[in-house]
Short mmCIF file of C-alpha atoms in Angstrom, two decimals:
data_model
loop_
_atom_site.label_atom_id
_atom_site.label_comp_id
_atom_site.label_asym_id
_atom_site.label_seq_id
_atom_site.Cartn_x
_atom_site.Cartn_y
_atom_site.Cartn_z
CA UNK Q 707 6.41 93.62 33.79
CA UNK Q 708 3.57 92.91 31.43
CA UNK Q 709 0.47 91.13 32.59
CA UNK Q 710 0.22 87.54 31.41
CA UNK Q 711 -2.23 84.85 31.74
CA UNK Q 712 -1.12 82.21 34.33
CA UNK Q 713 -1.50 79.52 31.68
CA UNK Q 714 0.66 81.34 29.18
CA UNK Q 715 3.33 82.21 31.78
CA UNK Q 716 3.54 78.54 33.03
CA UNK Q 717 3.84 77.30 29.42
CA UNK Q 718 6.76 79.78 28.82
CA UNK Q 719 8.50 78.72 32.06
CA UNK Q 720 8.12 74.99 31.30
CA UNK Q 721 9.42 75.52 27.76
CA UNK Q 722 12.47 77.31 29.02
CA UNK Q 723 13.03 74.61 31.68
CA UNK Q 724 12.87 71.90 28.97
CA UNK Q 725 15.25 73.73 26.84
CA UNK Q 726 17.82 74.03 29.66
CA UNK Q 727 17.38 70.25 30.31
CA UNK Q 728 17.52 68.91 26.80
CA UNK Q 729 19.33 71.68 24.86
CA UNK Q 730 16.85 71.24 22.03
CA UNK Q 731 16.24 74.55 20.14
CA UNK Q 732 12.54 73.79 19.48
CA UNK Q 733 11.73 74.49 23.23
CA UNK Q 734 13.49 77.79 23.08
CA UNK Q 735 11.60 78.74 19.88
CA UNK Q 736 8.26 77.91 21.53
CA UNK Q 737 9.05 80.00 24.59
CA UNK Q 738 10.14 82.99 22.27
CA UNK Q 739 6.90 82.81 20.38
CA UNK Q 740 4.88 82.67 23.55
CA UNK Q 741 6.66 85.84 24.88
CA UNK Q 742 5.32 87.97 22.03
CA UNK Q 743 2.37 90.33 22.60
CA UNK Q 744 -1.10 88.99 22.36
CA UNK Q 745 -1.73 90.88 19.12
CA UNK Q 746 1.20 88.95 17.48
CA UNK Q 747 -0.04 85.49 18.67
CA UNK Q 748 -0.80 83.02 15.93
CA UNK Q 749 -4.18 81.56 14.95
CA UNK Q 750 -3.95 78.44 12.76
CA UNK Q 751 -6.69 76.81 10.85
CA UNK Q 752 -7.09 72.89 10.63
CA UNK Q 753 -6.42 73.02 6.85
CA UNK Q 754 -2.88 74.34 7.43
CA UNK Q 755 -2.27 71.63 10.00
CA UNK Q 756 -3.36 68.98 7.61
CA UNK Q 757 -1.11 70.18 4.89
CA UNK Q 758 2.07 70.38 7.04
CA UNK Q 759 1.91 67.46 9.45
CA UNK Q 760 2.92 63.91 8.51
CA UNK Q 761 2.01 60.72 10.39
CA UNK Q 762 3.71 60.38 13.67
CA UNK Q 763 4.42 64.16 13.98
CA UNK Q 764 2.96 66.40 16.60
CA UNK Q 765 1.75 69.86 15.58
CA UNK Q 766 2.72 72.53 18.01
CA UNK Q 767 0.69 75.68 17.73
CA UNK Q 768 1.85 78.48 20.20
CA UNK Q 769 -1.50 80.16 19.89
CA UNK Q 770 -5.03 79.12 19.10
CA UNK Q 771 -6.28 76.47 16.78
CA UNK Q 772 -9.31 77.43 14.66
CA UNK Q 773 -11.88 75.06 13.12
CA UNK Q 774 -11.76 76.11 9.44
CA UNK Q 775 -10.73 73.33 7.15
CA UNK Q 776 -10.99 69.52 7.43
CA UNK Q 777 -8.85 66.73 8.80
CA UNK Q 778 -8.67 63.38 7.09
CA UNK Q 779 -6.11 61.74 9.18
CA UNK Q 780 -5.51 61.37 12.88
CA UNK Q 781 -3.26 64.20 14.18
CA UNK Q 782 -1.98 65.12 17.55
CA UNK Q 783 -2.11 68.92 18.14
CA UNK Q 784 -0.64 70.77 21.06
CA UNK Q 785 -1.83 74.39 21.36
CA UNK Q 786 -2.39 77.09 23.89
CA UNK Q 787 -6.08 77.03 23.12
CA UNK Q 788 -8.61 75.43 20.76
CA UNK Q 789 -11.99 76.60 19.47
CA UNK Q 790 -14.77 74.14 20.17
CA UNK Q 791 -15.18 73.27 16.52
CA UNK Q 792 -11.52 72.64 16.10
CA UNK Q 793 -11.38 70.31 19.12
CA UNK Q 794 -14.40 68.43 17.89
CA UNK Q 795 -12.95 68.01 14.33
CA UNK Q 796 -9.55 66.76 15.70
CA UNK Q 797 -11.26 64.13 17.89
CA UNK Q 798 -13.62 62.99 15.18
CA UNK Q 799 -10.65 62.34 12.87
CA UNK Q 800 -9.10 60.19 15.65
CA UNK Q 801 -6.56 62.74 16.77
CA UNK Q 802 -5.71 64.21 20.22
CA UNK Q 803 -5.70 67.69 21.56
CA UNK Q 804 -3.04 68.48 24.06
CA UNK Q 805 -2.40 71.70 26.01
CA UNK Q 806 1.09 73.19 25.86
CA UNK Q 807 1.60 72.21 29.55
CA UNK Q 808 0.80 68.51 28.69
CA UNK Q 809 3.30 68.60 25.93
CA UNK Q 810 5.99 70.04 28.13
CA UNK Q 811 5.44 67.54 30.74
CA UNK Q 812 5.04 64.54 28.51
CA UNK Q 813 7.88 62.50 27.17
CA UNK Q 814 7.86 63.73 23.56
CA UNK Q 815 10.95 63.77 21.28
CA UNK Q 816 11.79 67.16 19.86
CA UNK Q 817 12.46 65.42 16.46
CA UNK Q 818 8.71 64.44 16.36
CA UNK Q 819 7.48 68.09 16.83
CA UNK Q 820 6.71 70.66 14.22
CA UNK Q 821 5.77 74.33 14.96
CA UNK Q 822 2.96 75.62 12.87
CA UNK Q 823 2.15 79.31 12.82
#
């Protein structure tokens, strides 16, 4: 078995558990992306999030959020990790930063989620 970070492993387990409970494919897709090797993990800039996320949607990044780009609207972003600059810019725009664990444990509708990356 490969070594995994406890945070990553817990996020994978919670995603699989939520998939079995709700039968929503987005939870399975998140778990499959998180199972990939570290070198294949996604890194997404704020500019890409701004282009793809509409109001009321939650951006799910199964990787790291980077601070390049700008946000001009409040966006909720759930990710495995954030750079300091990305977290600061999201909060300044009136958005929220969630960990993947908080997303899995929260009461969020799969129809409001969009995977970016």
